[in-house]
CSV table of C-alpha atoms in Angstrom, one decimal:
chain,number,residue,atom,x,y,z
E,1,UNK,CA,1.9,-7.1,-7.3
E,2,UNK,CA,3.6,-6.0,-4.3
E,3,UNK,CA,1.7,-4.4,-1.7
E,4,UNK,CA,2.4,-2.8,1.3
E,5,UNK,CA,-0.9,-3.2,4.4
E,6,UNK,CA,-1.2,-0.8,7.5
E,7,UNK,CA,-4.8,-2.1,8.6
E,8,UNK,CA,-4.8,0.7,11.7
E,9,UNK,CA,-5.8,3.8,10.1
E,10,UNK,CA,-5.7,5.7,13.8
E,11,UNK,CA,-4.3,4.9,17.5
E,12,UNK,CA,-4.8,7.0,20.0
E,13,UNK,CA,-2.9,5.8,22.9
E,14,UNK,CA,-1.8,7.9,26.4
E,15,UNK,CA,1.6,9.2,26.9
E,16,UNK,CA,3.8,6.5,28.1
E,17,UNK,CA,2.0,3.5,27.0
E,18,UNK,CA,3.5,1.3,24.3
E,19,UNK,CA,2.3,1.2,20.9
E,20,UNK,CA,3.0,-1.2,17.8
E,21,UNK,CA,2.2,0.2,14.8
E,22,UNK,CA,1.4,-2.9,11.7
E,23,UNK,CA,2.7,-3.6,8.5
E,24,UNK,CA,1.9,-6.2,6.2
E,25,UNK,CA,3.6,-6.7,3.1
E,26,UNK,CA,3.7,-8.5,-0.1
E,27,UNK,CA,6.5,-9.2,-2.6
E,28,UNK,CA,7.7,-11.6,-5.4
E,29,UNK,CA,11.1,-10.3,-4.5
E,30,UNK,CA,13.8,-12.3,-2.7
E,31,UNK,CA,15.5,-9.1,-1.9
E,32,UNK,CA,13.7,-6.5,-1.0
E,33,UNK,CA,13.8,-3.3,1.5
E,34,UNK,CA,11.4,-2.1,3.8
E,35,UNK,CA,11.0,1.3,5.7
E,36,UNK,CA,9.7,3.6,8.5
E,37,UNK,CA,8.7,7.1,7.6
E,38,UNK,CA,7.2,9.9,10.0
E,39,UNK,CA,4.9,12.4,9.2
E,40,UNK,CA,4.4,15.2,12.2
E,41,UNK,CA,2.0,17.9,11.7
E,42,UNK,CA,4.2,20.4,10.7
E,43,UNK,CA,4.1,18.2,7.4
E,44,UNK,CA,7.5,17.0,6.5
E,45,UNK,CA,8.6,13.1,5.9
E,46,UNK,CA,11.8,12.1,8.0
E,47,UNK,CA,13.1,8.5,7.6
E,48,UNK,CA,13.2,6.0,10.5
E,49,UNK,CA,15.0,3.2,9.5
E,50,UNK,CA,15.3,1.2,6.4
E,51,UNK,CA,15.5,-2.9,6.6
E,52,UNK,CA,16.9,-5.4,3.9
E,53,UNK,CA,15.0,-8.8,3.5
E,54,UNK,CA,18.5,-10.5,5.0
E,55,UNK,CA,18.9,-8.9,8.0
E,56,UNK,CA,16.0,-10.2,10.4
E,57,UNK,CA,17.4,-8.6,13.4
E,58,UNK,CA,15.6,-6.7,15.5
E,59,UNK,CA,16.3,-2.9,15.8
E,60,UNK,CA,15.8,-0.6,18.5
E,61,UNK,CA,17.1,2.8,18.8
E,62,UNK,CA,16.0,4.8,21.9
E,63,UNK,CA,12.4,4.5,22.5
E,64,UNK,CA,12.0,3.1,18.9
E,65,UNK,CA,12.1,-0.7,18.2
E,66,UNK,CA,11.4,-2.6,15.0
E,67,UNK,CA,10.5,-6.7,14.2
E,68,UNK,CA,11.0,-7.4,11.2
E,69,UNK,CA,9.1,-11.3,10.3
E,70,UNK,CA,9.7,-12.8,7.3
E,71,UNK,CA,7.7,-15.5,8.1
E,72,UNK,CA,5.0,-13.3,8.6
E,73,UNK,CA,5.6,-10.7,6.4
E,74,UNK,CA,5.8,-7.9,8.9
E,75,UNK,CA,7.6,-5.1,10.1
E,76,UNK,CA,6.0,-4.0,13.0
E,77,UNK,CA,7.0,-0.4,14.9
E,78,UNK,CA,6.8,-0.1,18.6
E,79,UNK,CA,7.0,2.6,20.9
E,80,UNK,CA,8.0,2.5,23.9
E,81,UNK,CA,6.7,4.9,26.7
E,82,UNK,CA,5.0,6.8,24.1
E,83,UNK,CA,5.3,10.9,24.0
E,84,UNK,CA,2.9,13.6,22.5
E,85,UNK,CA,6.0,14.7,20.4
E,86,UNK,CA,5.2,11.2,18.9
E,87,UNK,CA,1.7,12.3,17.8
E,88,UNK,CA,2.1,11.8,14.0
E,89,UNK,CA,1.5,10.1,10.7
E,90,UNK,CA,3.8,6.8,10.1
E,91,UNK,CA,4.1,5.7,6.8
E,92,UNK,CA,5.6,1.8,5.9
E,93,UNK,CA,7.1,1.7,2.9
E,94,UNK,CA,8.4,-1.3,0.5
E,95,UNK,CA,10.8,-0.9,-2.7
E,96,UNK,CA,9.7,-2.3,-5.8
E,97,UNK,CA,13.3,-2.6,-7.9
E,98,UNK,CA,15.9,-0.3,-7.5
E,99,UNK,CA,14.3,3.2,-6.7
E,100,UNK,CA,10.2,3.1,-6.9
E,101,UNK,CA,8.5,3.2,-3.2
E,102,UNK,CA,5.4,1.4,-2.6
E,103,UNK,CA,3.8,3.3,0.7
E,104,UNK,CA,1.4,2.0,3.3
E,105,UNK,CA,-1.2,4.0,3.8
E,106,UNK,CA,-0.1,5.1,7.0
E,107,UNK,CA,-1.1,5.0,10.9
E,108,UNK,CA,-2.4,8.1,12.5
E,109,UNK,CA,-0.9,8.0,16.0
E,110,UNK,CA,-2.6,10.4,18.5
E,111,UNK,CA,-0.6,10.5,21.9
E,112,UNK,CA,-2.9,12.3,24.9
E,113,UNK,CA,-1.3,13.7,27.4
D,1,UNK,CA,23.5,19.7,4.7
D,2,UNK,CA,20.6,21.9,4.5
D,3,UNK,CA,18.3,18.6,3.0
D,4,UNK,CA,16.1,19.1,0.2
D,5,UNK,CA,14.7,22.4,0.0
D,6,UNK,CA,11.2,23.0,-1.7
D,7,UNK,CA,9.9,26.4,-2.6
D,8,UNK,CA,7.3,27.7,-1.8
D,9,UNK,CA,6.0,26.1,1.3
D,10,UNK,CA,2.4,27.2,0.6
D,11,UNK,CA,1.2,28.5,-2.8
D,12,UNK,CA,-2.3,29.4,-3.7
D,13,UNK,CA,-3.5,29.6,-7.1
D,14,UNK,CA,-6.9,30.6,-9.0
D,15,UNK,CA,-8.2,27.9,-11.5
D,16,UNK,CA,-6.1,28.2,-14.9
D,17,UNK,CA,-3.0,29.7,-13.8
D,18,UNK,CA,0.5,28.1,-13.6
D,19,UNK,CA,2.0,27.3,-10.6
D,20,UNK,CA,5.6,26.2,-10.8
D,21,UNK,CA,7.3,24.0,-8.1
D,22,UNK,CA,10.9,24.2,-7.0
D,23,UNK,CA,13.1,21.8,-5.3
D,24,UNK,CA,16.8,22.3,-4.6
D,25,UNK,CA,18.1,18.5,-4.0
D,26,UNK,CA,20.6,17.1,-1.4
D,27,UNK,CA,24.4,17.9,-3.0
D,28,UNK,CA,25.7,14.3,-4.3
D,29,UNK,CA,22.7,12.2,-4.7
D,30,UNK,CA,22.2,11.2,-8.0
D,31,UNK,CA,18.3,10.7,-8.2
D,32,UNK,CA,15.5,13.1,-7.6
D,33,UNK,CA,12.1,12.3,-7.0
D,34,UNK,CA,8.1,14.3,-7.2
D,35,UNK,CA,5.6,12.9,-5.2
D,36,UNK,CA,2.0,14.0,-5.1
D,37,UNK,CA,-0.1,13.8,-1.4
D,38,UNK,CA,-3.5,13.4,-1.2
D,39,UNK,CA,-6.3,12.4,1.5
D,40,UNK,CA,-7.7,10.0,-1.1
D,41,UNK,CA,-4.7,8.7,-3.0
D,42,UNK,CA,-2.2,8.7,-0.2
D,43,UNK,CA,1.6,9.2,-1.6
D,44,UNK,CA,1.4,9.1,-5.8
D,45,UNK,CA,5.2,8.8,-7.1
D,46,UNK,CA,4.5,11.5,-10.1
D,47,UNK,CA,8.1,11.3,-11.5
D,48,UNK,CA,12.0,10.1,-11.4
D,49,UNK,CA,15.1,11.5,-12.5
D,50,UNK,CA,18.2,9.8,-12.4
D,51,UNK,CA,21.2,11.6,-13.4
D,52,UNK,CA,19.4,14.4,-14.3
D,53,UNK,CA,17.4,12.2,-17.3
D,54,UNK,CA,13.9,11.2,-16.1
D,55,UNK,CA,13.6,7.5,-16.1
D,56,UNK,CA,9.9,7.0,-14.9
D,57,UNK,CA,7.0,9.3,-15.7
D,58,UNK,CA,4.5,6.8,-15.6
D,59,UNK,CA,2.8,8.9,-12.8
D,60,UNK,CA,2.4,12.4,-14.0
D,61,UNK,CA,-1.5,12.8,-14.0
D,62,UNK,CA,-2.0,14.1,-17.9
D,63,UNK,CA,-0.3,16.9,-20.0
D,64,UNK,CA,-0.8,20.0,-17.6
D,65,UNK,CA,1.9,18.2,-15.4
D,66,UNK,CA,5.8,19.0,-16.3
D,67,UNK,CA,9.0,18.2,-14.3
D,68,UNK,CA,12.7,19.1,-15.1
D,69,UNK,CA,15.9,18.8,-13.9
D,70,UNK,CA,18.3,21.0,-16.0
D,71,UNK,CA,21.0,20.5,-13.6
D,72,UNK,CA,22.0,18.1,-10.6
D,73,UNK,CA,21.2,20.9,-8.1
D,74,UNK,CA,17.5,22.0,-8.8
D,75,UNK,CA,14.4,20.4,-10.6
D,76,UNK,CA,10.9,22.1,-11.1
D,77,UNK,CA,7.4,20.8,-11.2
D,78,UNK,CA,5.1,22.9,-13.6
D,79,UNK,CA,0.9,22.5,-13.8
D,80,UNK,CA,-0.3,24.5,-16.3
D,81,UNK,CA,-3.4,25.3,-16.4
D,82,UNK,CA,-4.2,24.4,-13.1
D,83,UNK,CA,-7.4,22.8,-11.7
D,84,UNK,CA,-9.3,22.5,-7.8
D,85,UNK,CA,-8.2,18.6,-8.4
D,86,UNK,CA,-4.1,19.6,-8.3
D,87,UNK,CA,-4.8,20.6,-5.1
D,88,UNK,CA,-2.4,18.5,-3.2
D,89,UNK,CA,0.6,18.7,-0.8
D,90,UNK,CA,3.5,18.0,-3.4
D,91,UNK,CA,7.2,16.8,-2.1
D,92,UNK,CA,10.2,16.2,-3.8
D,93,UNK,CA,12.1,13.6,-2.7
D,94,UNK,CA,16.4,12.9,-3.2
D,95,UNK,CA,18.5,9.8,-3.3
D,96,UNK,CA,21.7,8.2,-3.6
D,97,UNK,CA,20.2,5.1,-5.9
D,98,UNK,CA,22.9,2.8,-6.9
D,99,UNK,CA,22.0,-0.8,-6.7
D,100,UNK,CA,18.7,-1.2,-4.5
D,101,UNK,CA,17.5,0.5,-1.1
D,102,UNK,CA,17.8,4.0,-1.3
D,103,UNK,CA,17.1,6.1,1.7
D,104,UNK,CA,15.0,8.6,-0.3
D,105,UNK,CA,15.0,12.0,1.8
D,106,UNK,CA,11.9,14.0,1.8
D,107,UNK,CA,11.6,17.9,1.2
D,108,UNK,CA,9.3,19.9,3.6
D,109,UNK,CA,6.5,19.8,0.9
D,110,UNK,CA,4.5,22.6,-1.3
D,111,UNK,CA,0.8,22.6,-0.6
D,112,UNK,CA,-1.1,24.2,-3.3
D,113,UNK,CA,-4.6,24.7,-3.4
D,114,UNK,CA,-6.1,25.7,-6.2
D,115,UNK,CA,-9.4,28.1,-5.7
């Protein structure tokens, strides 16, 4: 069954350290996508970035930056110089077939000022 | 675009009574999606539409649970009778799903708590 792991349940962390947020996953697929969601406190789920299974480049947009293993099975989320506007939920999620998401059970970052 | 948009934001409920969901997808995707949120369960896919038609409803909890989509531009979720257990943050979710990897694009989210 596919499965998606995000062992760190919280990480508290203080503003502008780096952080890497884990995730494991599992799948039969050969083609498969992967994805970053964030979940502030005001509630809402925005998309980060989405990943296919043949594009093992690394991604980095601003402070965000994403390594995607194969080999490994994880895409792994850093921060860079973390912020408090960071403080929030992040959810990793894997697609099973053509729409159905299979979610992590997310990472509770806490960024102290 | 104004994203999905889910009414209310916040509704609370007595035991019994119906509460009805709204969602308003984004214009031109083609699939719409209910999610339930709990501490204990995490994110729960409850339901998928495609094309208006729902494909997967595998999730819906039991009976009291209804979704429709009687056009491409708005969907409700219906629990009737209600129970303390619905209480949940509920999100609806759009896509563009054509051949694998949709971006799905998450409403705000209802939280209902059921006294």
């Amino acid at each position: 069954a596919q499965k998606v792991t995000q062992a760190q349940t919280e990480i508290s962390v203080v503003e502008k350290e780096d952080v890497t947020l884990d995730c494991v996953y599992e799948t039969r697929d050969t083609t498969y996508y992967l994805f970053w969601y964030k979940q502030p406190p005001s509630g809402e789920l925005v998309f980060l970035i989405r990943r296919n299974s043949f594009d093992e480049q690394n991604e980095i947009s601003g402070r965000y930056s994403w390594n995607f293993q194969k080999s490994t099975s994880s895409f792994n989320f850093t921060i860079t110089a973390s912020q408090v506007v960071d403080s929030a939920v992040y959810f990793c999620a894997l697609i099973e077939g053509t729409y159905k998401y299979i979610f992590g059970t997310g990472t509770r970052l806490k960024v102290l000022a | 675009d104004a994203g999905v948009i889910q009414s209310p934001r916040h509704e609370v409920t007595e035991m019994g009574q119906e509460v009805t969901l709204r969602c308003k997808p984004i214009s031109g995707h083609n699939s719409l999606f209910w999610y339930r949120q709990t501490m204990m369960r995490g994110l729960e896919l409850l339901i998928y539409f495609n094309n208006n038609v729902p494909i997967d409803d595998s999730g819906m909890p039991e009976d009291r649970f209804s979704a429709k989509m009687p056009n491409a531009s708005f969907s409700t979720l219906k629990i009737q009778p209600s129970e303390p257990r619905d209480s949940a943050v509920y999100f609806c979710a759009s896509s563009l799903v054509d051949r694998g990897g949709n971006i799905q694009y998450f409403g705000a989210g209802t939280r209902l708590s059921v006294l």
